[in-house]
């Protein structure tokens, strides 16, 4: 079911004060994020019904994987040795900005744990332990164990990500992360601990891509939670004004909107109610 990655390489945990200088690198990367990402993350998350609509597809998976009956957002992998197994999401995206959360316990990742997107043609099973997502031209993935990006990996080596890492560094990724797919710009990126790590892949425009992960750890359980999406159409003036007010207040003071000298209907609008 895959063993732990050997030691001997430097690990970087952004929660460790010793690595606080690298936060300047993260701040620089924030300038590359999709222009509407902050807006998407500011609006209320998708409802439970919408999350299920965008969950794992039990009809589009390796046979060593099954979606749990009591939680459609979670899949379970059987403990099959010398096998790498993947599953796609139920919805493929061709337009708009989309963000979803992947929850994958660090202790359940083994040697190969890849999160990304794939077309409907990408394989979902491979013999042995491998970076299945990103192994060919139909998928793009980030190996959470090696901090490497893979696309058409059989013909091209992995690239270190985030970009400020040294080739032998390993970036500590907590139990959950966000995937940011912008089909209008054709980019894929990731958010860890609230930090946008920069564009991981480009050139995705014009395709239909699904959320995907590939795993090797026996009995691992991985959850997908669709955060929300934005269509490519321009925002209305009302939406832009609401966003400006919320930014001016800051997240820590949004709870004080009810104290503003405004009509109740406007306060409710500012609070997405």
XYZ file of N, CA and C in Angstrom:
819
model
N 0.818 -1.221 0.000
C 0.000 0.000 0.000
C 0.843 1.258 0.000
N 2.157 1.087 -0.287
C 3.012 2.266 -0.354
C 3.600 2.601 0.990
N 4.891 2.837 1.023
C 5.568 3.169 2.274
C 5.855 4.660 2.320
N 6.287 5.141 3.484
C 6.573 6.556 3.648
C 7.821 6.957 2.861
N 7.842 8.196 2.405
C 8.981 8.707 1.652
C 10.192 8.773 2.569
N 11.367 8.300 2.132
C 12.563 8.325 2.974
C 12.946 9.743 3.373
N 13.681 9.831 4.494
C 14.126 11.131 4.969
C 15.363 11.588 4.215
N 16.079 12.581 4.804
C 17.302 13.049 4.174
C 17.116 14.283 3.328
N 15.898 14.797 3.223
C 15.655 16.019 2.470
C 15.008 17.040 3.396
N 15.184 18.312 3.073
C 14.661 19.374 3.928
C 13.155 19.490 3.777
N 12.457 19.568 4.895
C 11.013 19.753 4.860
C 10.681 21.164 5.308
N 9.706 21.773 4.646
C 9.325 23.156 4.923
C 7.871 23.186 5.365
N 7.648 23.654 6.589
C 6.306 23.786 7.147
C 6.066 25.268 7.388
N 5.149 25.868 6.619
C 4.924 27.309 6.726
C 4.344 27.710 8.074
N 3.882 26.752 8.846
C 3.378 27.056 10.193
C 4.520 27.182 11.203
N 5.729 26.789 10.797
C 6.907 26.884 11.649
C 7.494 28.290 11.532
N 7.640 29.019 12.661
C 8.193 30.386 12.597
C 9.554 30.461 11.918
N 10.296 29.360 11.909
C 11.626 29.372 11.293
C 11.563 29.668 9.803
N 10.399 29.408 9.192
C 10.271 29.620 7.761
C 9.465 30.871 7.431
N 9.302 31.755 8.396
C 8.525 32.968 8.161
C 9.072 33.831 7.023
N 10.413 33.868 6.767
C 10.879 34.658 5.610
C 10.281 34.210 4.291
N 9.924 32.934 4.175
C 9.358 32.449 2.926
C 7.956 33.005 2.676
N 7.349 33.570 3.705
C 6.022 34.145 3.508
C 6.070 35.322 2.542
N 7.235 35.971 2.445
C 7.382 37.029 1.450
C 7.275 36.446 0.049
N 7.816 35.235 -0.134
C 7.682 34.560 -1.417
C 6.214 34.261 -1.707
N 5.474 33.844 -0.681
C 4.056 33.549 -0.864
C 3.277 34.809 -1.209
N 3.633 35.921 -0.584
C 2.954 37.176 -0.890
C 3.181 37.568 -2.344
N 4.368 37.299 -2.859
C 4.647 37.597 -4.264
C 3.805 36.714 -5.176
N 3.619 35.458 -4.784
C 2.817 34.548 -5.592
C 1.352 34.956 -5.620
N 0.910 35.651 -4.562
C -0.500 36.040 -4.506
C -0.884 36.958 -5.656
N 0.098 37.637 -6.246
C -0.194 38.535 -7.362
C -0.523 37.764 -8.640
N -0.238 36.474 -8.659
C -0.507 35.672 -9.851
C -1.858 34.966 -9.784
N -2.567 35.115 -8.694
C -3.813 34.363 -8.546
C -4.913 34.955 -9.418
N -5.897 34.129 -9.773
C -7.016 34.627 -10.600
C -7.650 35.862 -9.979
N -7.993 36.814 -10.821
C -8.464 38.114 -10.327
C -9.732 37.996 -9.493
N -10.541 36.977 -9.750
C -11.814 36.873 -9.030
C -11.787 35.845 -7.913
N -10.611 35.311 -7.604
C -10.533 34.280 -6.576
C -10.950 34.802 -5.212
N -10.495 35.997 -4.847
C -10.870 36.561 -3.552
C -12.380 36.707 -3.437
N -13.022 37.106 -4.526
C -14.474 37.256 -4.505
C -15.134 35.905 -4.297
N -14.672 34.893 -5.001
C -15.276 33.571 -4.860
C -15.139 33.058 -3.427
N -13.978 33.271 -2.822
C -13.760 32.786 -1.467
C -14.497 33.609 -0.425
N -14.968 34.784 -0.833
C -15.685 35.653 0.106
C -17.170 35.330 0.169
N -17.717 34.746 -0.895
C -19.143 34.452 -0.912
C -19.414 33.183 -0.107
N -20.644 32.998 0.367
C -20.963 31.786 1.138
C -20.680 30.530 0.327
N -20.217 29.465 0.983
C -19.896 28.227 0.264
C -21.142 27.566 -0.313
N -20.931 26.666 -1.243
C -22.030 25.952 -1.887
C -22.841 25.172 -0.856
N -24.124 24.984 -1.156
C -24.992 24.222 -0.267
C -24.617 22.750 -0.300
N -25.148 22.004 0.649
C -24.857 20.574 0.727
C -25.293 19.847 -0.538
N -26.429 20.234 -1.104
C -26.911 19.580 -2.323
C -25.958 19.815 -3.492
N -25.469 21.044 -3.614
C -24.528 21.358 -4.702
C -23.207 20.624 -4.489
N -22.778 20.502 -3.240
C -21.548 19.765 -2.960
C -21.668 18.311 -3.412
N -22.825 17.706 -3.195
C -23.033 16.323 -3.636
C -23.015 16.245 -5.161
N -23.599 17.248 -5.817
C -23.601 17.270 -7.287
C -22.184 17.302 -7.853
N -21.255 17.900 -7.108
C -19.873 18.042 -7.560
C -18.940 17.068 -6.830
N -19.474 15.997 -6.281
C -18.675 15.063 -5.486
C -18.037 13.994 -6.367
N -17.467 12.956 -5.738
C -16.839 11.861 -6.472
C -17.868 11.069 -7.266
N -17.437 10.562 -8.400
C -18.317 9.801 -9.290
C -18.076 8.304 -9.087
N -19.046 7.638 -8.475
C -18.901 6.212 -8.197
C -18.922 5.368 -9.469
N -19.282 5.975 -10.601
C -19.290 5.268 -11.880
C -18.064 5.604 -12.731
N -17.127 6.343 -12.151
C -15.934 6.750 -12.904
C -14.720 6.648 -11.986
N -14.321 5.410 -11.686
C -13.318 5.151 -10.656
C -12.592 3.843 -10.941
N -11.466 3.671 -10.269
C -10.826 2.360 -10.239
C -11.717 1.398 -9.455
N -11.656 0.135 -9.797
C -12.461 -0.865 -9.090
C -11.986 -1.076 -7.659
N -10.822 -0.563 -7.321
C -10.313 -0.676 -5.950
C -10.773 0.474 -5.063
N -11.673 1.287 -5.578
C -12.194 2.453 -4.868
C -13.711 2.393 -4.856
N -14.322 2.887 -3.773
C -15.782 3.031 -3.760
C -16.158 4.282 -2.982
N -17.222 4.934 -3.425
C -17.759 6.100 -2.725
C -18.629 5.613 -1.576
N -18.460 6.191 -0.424
C -19.168 5.730 0.770
C -20.662 6.036 0.674
N -21.471 5.091 1.102
C -22.920 5.269 1.058
C -23.394 6.340 2.028
N -22.722 6.443 3.165
C -23.176 7.385 4.191
C -22.560 8.766 4.052
N -21.662 8.943 3.072
C -21.066 10.260 2.826
C -20.583 10.303 1.390
N -21.375 10.878 0.512
C -21.070 10.880 -0.921
C -19.863 11.745 -1.265
N -19.361 12.503 -0.306
C -18.195 13.347 -0.558
C -16.885 12.599 -0.320
N -16.977 11.375 0.192
C -15.789 10.634 0.615
C -15.695 9.311 -0.134
N -14.481 8.959 -0.578
C -14.268 7.624 -1.124
C -13.282 6.860 -0.251
N -13.350 5.543 -0.357
C -12.485 4.635 0.398
C -11.721 3.767 -0.589
N -10.433 3.578 -0.348
C -9.636 2.711 -1.202
C -9.360 1.389 -0.497
N -9.609 0.274 -1.194
C -9.295 -1.038 -0.653
C -7.783 -1.215 -0.537
N -7.319 -2.016 0.416
C -5.876 -2.227 0.605
C -5.308 -3.229 -0.400
N -5.187 -2.801 -1.641
C -4.657 -3.648 -2.709
C -3.191 -3.303 -2.926
N -2.317 -4.310 -2.812
C -0.886 -4.072 -2.955
C -0.506 -3.856 -4.414
N 0.575 -3.091 -4.620
C 1.118 -2.834 -5.951
C 0.046 -2.348 -6.936
N -0.706 -1.356 -6.485
C -1.757 -0.784 -7.321
C -1.900 0.699 -6.997
N -2.083 1.492 -8.033
C -2.397 2.918 -7.876
C -3.783 3.148 -8.460
N -4.634 3.821 -7.686
C -6.044 3.918 -8.053
C -6.528 5.360 -8.001
N -7.408 5.709 -8.939
C -7.874 7.088 -9.069
C -9.387 7.128 -9.235
N -9.928 8.325 -9.041
C -11.361 8.566 -9.208
C -11.551 10.001 -9.690
N -12.539 10.182 -10.574
C -12.870 11.519 -11.065
C -14.098 12.052 -10.338
N -14.253 13.379 -10.391
C -15.454 14.004 -9.887
C -16.612 13.834 -10.857
N -17.805 14.172 -10.410
C -19.010 13.976 -11.214
C -19.182 15.034 -12.290
N -18.575 16.206 -12.089
C -18.786 17.331 -12.999
C -17.478 17.685 -13.694
N -17.545 17.824 -15.012
C -16.412 18.321 -15.774
C -16.611 19.796 -16.079
N -15.542 20.581 -16.001
C -15.636 22.031 -16.146
C -15.021 22.482 -17.467
N -15.741 23.357 -18.155
C -15.255 23.913 -19.419
C -15.138 25.432 -19.368
N -15.768 26.062 -18.387
C -15.758 27.517 -18.276
C -15.900 27.893 -16.816
N -15.559 29.141 -16.517
C -15.712 29.640 -15.160
C -14.530 29.339 -14.250
N -14.626 29.893 -13.034
C -13.632 29.697 -11.983
C -14.243 28.769 -10.934
N -13.513 27.725 -10.553
C -14.037 26.730 -9.622
C -12.998 26.418 -8.551
N -13.469 26.260 -7.313
C -12.589 25.927 -6.197
C -13.218 24.781 -5.418
N -12.401 23.773 -5.110
C -12.871 22.701 -4.244
C -11.780 22.344 -3.243
N -12.230 21.791 -2.129
C -11.319 21.394 -1.055
C -11.109 19.889 -1.094
N -9.859 19.470 -0.972
C -9.516 18.064 -0.829
C -9.011 17.844 0.602
N -9.670 16.947 1.319
C -9.238 16.590 2.670
C -8.639 15.191 2.623
N -7.346 15.110 2.923
C -6.587 13.860 2.787
C -5.571 13.830 3.917
N -5.817 12.999 4.916
C -4.945 12.941 6.087
C -3.510 12.635 5.675
N -2.560 13.350 6.253
C -1.147 13.172 5.903
C -0.696 11.729 6.123
N -1.213 11.103 7.176
C -0.779 9.734 7.491
C -1.341 8.700 6.520
N -2.246 9.115 5.633
C -2.862 8.185 4.684
C -2.384 8.413 3.244
N -1.268 9.059 3.054
C -0.828 9.389 1.700
C 0.169 8.389 1.117
N 0.956 7.740 1.950
C 1.920 6.784 1.435
C 2.984 7.442 0.583
N 3.403 6.750 -0.484
C 4.501 7.244 -1.315
C 4.046 8.105 -2.482
N 2.790 7.964 -2.895
C 2.301 8.693 -4.066
C 0.876 9.177 -3.789
N 0.723 10.470 -3.646
C -0.580 11.074 -3.365
C -0.727 12.290 -4.271
N -1.542 12.179 -5.305
C -1.590 13.212 -6.339
C -2.996 13.804 -6.434
N -3.054 15.135 -6.497
C -4.316 15.879 -6.574
C -4.272 16.775 -7.800
N -5.323 16.727 -8.614
C -5.319 17.582 -9.800
C -6.594 17.491 -10.589
N -6.452 17.545 -11.925
C -7.597 17.473 -12.831
C -7.242 16.526 -13.973
N -8.298 16.027 -14.638
C -8.074 15.086 -15.741
C -9.241 15.162 -16.714
N -8.968 14.807 -17.947
C -10.038 14.642 -18.929
C -10.681 13.281 -18.713
N -11.740 13.010 -19.449
C -12.427 11.731 -19.324
C -11.601 10.585 -19.896
N -10.517 10.889 -20.609
C -9.683 9.853 -21.226
C -8.533 9.395 -20.338
N -8.284 10.079 -19.247
C -7.149 9.730 -18.393
C -7.397 8.396 -17.692
N -6.383 7.521 -17.597
C -6.548 6.232 -16.926
C -6.760 6.408 -15.431
N -7.466 5.452 -14.820
C -7.788 5.507 -13.393
C -7.172 4.355 -12.609
N -6.323 3.560 -13.248
C -5.655 2.469 -12.546
C -4.309 2.197 -13.193
N -3.352 1.823 -12.342
C -2.036 1.437 -12.840
C -1.453 0.382 -11.909
N -0.706 -0.544 -12.469
C -0.007 -1.542 -11.668
C 1.203 -0.888 -11.017
N 1.451 -1.227 -9.739
C 2.563 -0.639 -9.005
C 2.175 0.686 -8.371
N 3.152 1.317 -7.726
C 2.932 2.605 -7.082
C 3.524 3.699 -7.965
N 2.687 4.640 -8.368
C 3.137 5.639 -9.326
C 2.334 6.923 -9.192
N 2.824 7.990 -9.827
C 2.063 9.241 -9.919
C 1.117 9.108 -11.106
N 0.004 8.437 -10.883
C -0.925 8.134 -11.974
C -1.510 9.408 -12.570
N -2.004 10.292 -11.714
C -2.490 11.583 -12.205
C -1.271 12.403 -12.638
N -1.264 12.809 -13.888
C -0.123 13.517 -14.444
C 0.820 12.626 -15.219
N 0.494 11.338 -15.315
C 1.398 10.414 -16.006
C 1.312 10.516 -17.519
N 0.192 11.064 -18.025
C 0.070 11.194 -19.484
C -0.473 12.578 -19.838
N -0.805 12.769 -21.110
C -1.195 14.094 -21.592
C -2.627 14.468 -21.216
N -3.362 13.568 -20.561
C -4.766 13.822 -20.233
C -4.998 14.177 -18.773
N -3.944 14.369 -18.005
C -4.124 14.725 -16.600
C -2.984 15.610 -16.115
N -3.277 16.367 -15.051
C -2.343 17.322 -14.456
C -2.451 17.161 -12.944
N -1.333 16.978 -12.252
C -1.433 16.745 -10.823
C -0.237 17.205 -10.023
N -0.481 17.422 -8.732
C 0.538 17.804 -7.756
C 0.724 16.645 -6.799
N 1.932 16.081 -6.768
C 2.261 15.014 -5.835
C 2.525 15.643 -4.472
N 1.644 15.377 -3.516
C 1.745 15.997 -2.198
C 2.945 15.476 -1.413
N 3.459 14.316 -1.765
C 4.597 13.732 -1.047
C 5.923 14.309 -1.509
N 6.025 14.642 -2.779
C 7.289 15.094 -3.361
C 7.313 16.580 -3.708
N 6.175 17.251 -3.580
C 6.082 18.659 -3.973
C 6.470 18.835 -5.431
N 5.979 17.934 -6.284
C 6.285 17.961 -7.706
C 4.996 18.025 -8.527
N 5.059 18.761 -9.636
C 3.957 18.836 -10.592
C 4.230 17.871 -11.732
N 3.168 17.153 -12.142
C 3.328 16.193 -13.226
C 2.252 16.383 -14.287
N 2.697 16.410 -15.536
C 1.818 16.374 -16.707
C 2.588 15.671 -17.817
N 1.973 14.639 -18.379
C 2.677 13.808 -19.366
C 3.992 13.324 -18.768
N 3.890 12.818 -17.536
C 5.076 12.459 -16.766
C 5.921 11.365 -17.371
N 5.356 10.579 -18.263
C 6.152 9.533 -18.905
C 7.180 10.115 -19.870
N 6.937 11.349 -20.273
C 7.847 11.989 -21.229
C 8.540 13.237 -20.682
N 8.048 13.756 -19.534
C 8.615 14.981 -18.980
C 8.798 14.827 -17.473
N 9.914 15.302 -16.923
C 10.135 15.197 -15.475
C 9.215 16.124 -14.703
N 9.016 15.804 -13.420
C 8.203 16.660 -12.574
C 8.893 17.987 -12.285
N 8.078 19.011 -12.000
C 8.591 20.340 -11.684
C 8.278 20.672 -10.223
N 9.236 21.274 -9.547
C 9.057 21.627 -8.138
C 7.973 22.683 -7.978
N 7.112 22.492 -6.975
C 6.022 23.423 -6.689
C 5.745 23.390 -5.191
N 5.620 24.585 -4.553
C 5.678 25.943 -5.098
C 7.053 26.291 -5.680
N 7.066 27.322 -6.499
C 8.249 27.634 -7.301
C 9.446 28.047 -6.465
N 9.223 28.552 -5.232
C 10.356 29.029 -4.449
C 11.114 27.894 -3.754
N 10.638 26.660 -3.844
C 11.331 25.539 -3.221
C 12.602 25.194 -3.995
N 13.585 24.699 -3.263
C 14.758 24.110 -3.897
C 14.378 22.720 -4.397
N 15.099 22.181 -5.374
C 14.717 20.887 -5.960
C 14.557 19.757 -4.952
N 15.348 19.765 -3.849
C 15.285 18.674 -2.886
C 14.415 18.991 -1.676
N 13.742 20.133 -1.686
C 12.867 20.503 -0.575
C 11.527 19.777 -0.674
N 10.923 19.539 0.480
C 9.568 18.998 0.540
C 8.696 19.980 1.310
N 7.584 20.344 0.719
C 6.652 21.316 1.298
C 5.614 20.554 2.110
N 5.490 20.868 3.389
C 4.531 20.178 4.240
C 3.117 20.667 3.914
N 2.283 19.740 3.485
C 0.911 20.069 3.106
C -0.015 19.456 4.142
N -0.806 20.259 4.837
C -1.676 19.749 5.904
C -2.779 18.843 5.370
N -3.685 18.478 6.249
C -4.709 17.497 5.897
C -5.705 17.985 4.856
N -5.738 19.273 4.590
C -6.667 19.782 3.571
C -5.993 20.884 2.759
N -6.418 21.017 1.530
C -5.928 22.060 0.633
C -7.034 22.406 -0.344
N -6.897 23.553 -1.006
C -7.869 23.986 -2.005
C -7.262 23.874 -3.399
N -8.085 23.442 -4.342
C -7.704 23.374 -5.751
C -8.429 24.500 -6.479
N -7.705 25.278 -7.279
C -8.266 26.439 -7.969
C -8.142 26.222 -9.480
N -9.271 26.005 -10.131
C -9.300 25.772 -11.576
C -9.982 26.946 -12.263
N -9.239 27.651 -13.104
C -9.780 28.784 -13.858
C -9.816 28.385 -15.334
N -10.971 27.932 -15.790
C -11.092 27.463 -17.170
C -11.131 28.620 -18.162
N -11.422 29.830 -17.699
C -11.419 30.986 -18.590
C -9.987 31.429 -18.909
N -9.101 31.309 -17.940
C -7.682 31.622 -18.150
C -6.886 30.379 -18.519
N -7.466 29.204 -18.249
C -6.767 27.965 -18.552
C -5.668 27.631 -17.569
N -5.884 27.910 -16.261
C -4.853 27.680 -15.257
C -5.372 26.807 -14.114
N -4.428 26.162 -13.450
C -4.704 25.367 -12.249
C -3.712 25.781 -11.182
N -4.194 25.994 -9.962
C -3.334 26.354 -8.843
C -3.859 25.751 -7.556
N -3.149 26.002 -6.460
C -3.504 25.405 -5.174
C -3.362 26.438 -4.063
N -4.163 26.247 -3.011
C -4.101 27.087 -1.820
C -3.836 26.184 -0.624
N -2.818 26.520 0.180
C -2.474 25.770 1.379
C -2.390 26.740 2.551
N -3.094 26.416 3.630
C -3.095 27.276 4.823
C -3.447 28.721 4.479
N -4.355 28.899 3.522
C -4.789 30.234 3.143
C -3.864 30.958 2.180
N -2.749 30.335 1.791
C -1.786 30.953 0.884
C -1.951 30.393 -0.525
N -2.137 31.288 -1.497
C -2.159 30.859 -2.891
C -0.715 30.601 -3.320
N -0.459 29.406 -3.858
C 0.912 28.990 -4.152
C 1.354 29.297 -5.577
N 0.514 29.990 -6.325
C 0.883 30.341 -7.689
C 0.274 29.400 -8.706
N 0.387 29.775 -9.968
C -0.126 28.940 -11.058
C 0.744 27.695 -11.182
N 0.095 26.542 -11.138
C 0.820 25.281 -11.286
C 0.872 24.845 -12.745
N -0.256 24.990 -13.443
C -0.340 24.578 -14.848
C -1.073 25.638 -15.657
N -0.666 25.765 -16.910
C -1.338 26.634 -17.871
C -1.743 25.815 -19.097
N -2.475 26.451 -20.009
C -2.828 25.793 -21.254
C -4.006 24.843 -21.161
N -4.874 25.052 -20.172
C -6.014 24.147 -19.978
C -7.285 24.628 -20.676
N -7.257 25.819 -21.224
C -8.446 26.391 -21.842
C -8.887 25.554 -23.044
N -10.208 25.423 -23.196
C -10.757 24.678 -24.319
C -10.961 23.200 -24.034
N -10.642 22.751 -22.835
C -10.811 21.356 -22.469
C -12.002 21.187 -21.520
N -12.371 19.946 -21.258
C -13.350 19.622 -20.227
C -12.624 18.789 -19.184
N -12.467 19.346 -17.982
C -11.630 18.740 -16.966
C -12.404 18.458 -15.681
N -12.061 17.336 -15.061
C -12.728 16.863 -13.858
C -11.739 16.856 -12.685
N -12.231 17.094 -11.473
C -11.370 16.866 -10.308
C -10.942 15.400 -10.271
N -9.713 15.146 -9.814
C -9.208 13.776 -9.770
C -8.130 13.670 -8.706
N -8.020 12.495 -8.100
C -6.890 12.172 -7.235
C -6.478 10.737 -7.533
N -5.212 10.419 -7.273
C -4.754 9.025 -7.345
C -4.049 8.695 -6.040
N -4.303 7.468 -5.528
C -3.849 7.085 -4.189
C -3.281 5.673 -4.192
N -2.429 5.395 -3.186
C -1.839 4.065 -3.031
C -2.049 3.494 -1.624
N -2.465 4.315 -0.689
C -2.551 3.889 0.712
C -3.823 3.086 0.964
N -3.663 1.893 1.516
C -4.817 1.045 1.801
C -5.710 1.637 2.873
N -7.000 1.609 2.646
C -8.024 2.123 3.565
C -7.996 3.652 3.691
N -7.299 4.340 2.789
C -7.343 5.801 2.856
C -8.748 6.277 2.477
N -9.144 7.394 3.057
C -10.438 8.006 2.757
C -10.196 9.477 2.445
N -10.697 9.908 1.299
C -10.412 11.257 0.800
C -11.729 11.955 0.484
N -11.869 13.147 1.002
C -13.108 13.910 0.820
C -12.901 15.053 -0.167
N -13.906 15.274 -0.999
C -13.940 16.447 -1.865
C -15.121 17.306 -1.428
N -14.895 18.600 -1.323
C -15.983 19.518 -0.953
C -15.924 20.723 -1.887
N -16.911 20.818 -2.761
C -16.969 21.931 -3.707
C -17.240 23.217 -2.941
N -16.344 24.195 -3.089
C -16.496 25.465 -2.377
C -17.461 26.371 -3.115
N -17.179 26.624 -4.385
C -18.091 27.440 -5.189
C -17.493 27.663 -6.570
N -18.269 28.328 -7.438
C -17.817 28.649 -8.773
C -18.347 29.999 -9.210
N -17.667 30.604 -10.167
C -18.098 31.878 -10.742
C -18.108 31.754 -12.256
N -19.195 32.194 -12.872
C -19.261 32.212 -14.330
C -18.360 33.315 -14.879
N -17.995 33.234 -16.147
C -17.080 34.230 -16.708
C -17.703 35.597 -16.960
N -19.022 35.710 -16.850
C -19.658 36.996 -17.128
C -19.210 38.066 -16.129
N -19.159 39.330 -16.543
C -18.775 40.408 -15.629
C -19.728 40.496 -14.442
N -19.192 40.910 -13.297
C -20.011 41.073 -12.108
C -20.863 42.328 -12.236
N -22.027 42.289 -11.578
C -22.901 43.453 -11.583
C -22.310 44.550 -10.709
N -22.796 45.787 -10.899
C -22.325 46.905 -10.086
C -22.642 46.666 -8.610
N -23.801 46.066 -8.326
C -24.156 45.772 -6.930
C -23.165 44.795 -6.309
N -22.796 43.763 -7.069
C -21.834 42.793 -6.547
C -20.488 43.455 -6.272
N -20.055 44.325 -7.186
C -18.775 45.006 -7.016
C -18.801 45.934 -5.799
N -19.922 46.615 -5.603
C -20.040 47.505 -4.441
C -20.018 46.703 -3.139
N -20.733 45.596 -3.114
C -20.724 44.746 -1.916
C -19.311 44.269 -1.608
N -18.617 43.856 -2.648
C -17.250 43.390 -2.455
C -16.370 44.502 -1.898
N -16.527 45.730 -2.395
C -15.715 46.856 -1.934
C -15.966 47.143 -0.457
N -17.231 47.088 -0.054
C -17.564 47.348 1.349
C -16.965 46.270 2.246
N -17.089 45.010 1.847
C -16.573 43.914 2.664
C -15.047 43.961 2.765
N -14.385 44.343 1.682
C -12.924 44.471 1.721
C -12.519 45.613 2.640
N -13.248 46.738 2.573
C -12.933 47.886 3.416
C -13.076 47.544 4.907
N -14.087 46.734 5.228
C -14.298 46.340 6.619
C -13.256 45.327 7.086
N -12.887 44.402 6.206
C -11.986 43.319 6.604
C -12.770 42.170 7.220
N -12.249 40.964 7.072
C -12.959 39.783 7.565
C -13.260 39.857 9.060
N -12.325 40.418 9.821
C -12.504 40.440 11.278
C -13.634 41.355 11.727
N -14.102 42.246 10.847
C -15.174 43.173 11.254
C -16.483 42.946 10.501
N -16.592 41.857 9.756
C -17.836 41.609 9.024
C -19.012 41.408 9.974
N -18.720 40.914 11.167
C -19.783 40.720 12.150
C -20.379 42.018 12.656
N -19.753 43.160 12.319
C -20.256 44.456 12.781
C -21.088 45.168 11.715
N -21.366 44.474 10.619
C -22.172 45.099 9.569
C -23.534 45.520 10.093
N -24.077 44.742 11.025
C -25.408 45.074 11.559
C -25.416 46.412 12.300
N -24.244 46.938 12.666
C -24.171 48.210 13.388
C -24.084 49.404 12.445
N -23.933 49.164 11.161
C -23.835 50.269 10.214
C -25.182 50.983 10.080
N -25.163 52.292 9.859
C -26.413 53.065 9.714
C -27.014 52.875 8.320
N -27.459 51.662 8.042
C -27.994 51.301 6.729
C -29.334 50.599 6.888
N -30.156 50.623 5.852
C -31.422 49.867 5.908
C -31.144 48.376 6.098
N -32.073 47.684 6.740
C -31.899 46.266 7.036
C -31.690 45.452 5.756
N -32.401 45.819 4.685
C -32.269 45.064 3.440
C -30.854 45.165 2.860
N -30.215 46.323 3.022
C -28.857 46.508 2.529
C -27.852 45.760 3.401
N -28.087 45.755 4.707
C -27.209 44.989 5.598
C -27.269 43.503 5.239
N -28.486 43.022 4.980
C -28.643 41.609 4.619
C -27.919 41.299 3.298
N -27.971 42.253 2.370
C -27.278 42.051 1.088
C -25.783 41.969 1.288
N -25.245 42.811 2.143
C -23.813 42.803 2.431
C -23.389 41.487 3.082
N -24.325 40.852 3.779
C -24.037 39.590 4.479
C -24.460 38.375 3.658
N -24.799 38.592 2.389
C -25.245 37.498 1.500
C -26.470 36.777 2.079
N -27.358 37.534 2.695
C -28.561 36.935 3.269
C -29.791 37.316 2.448
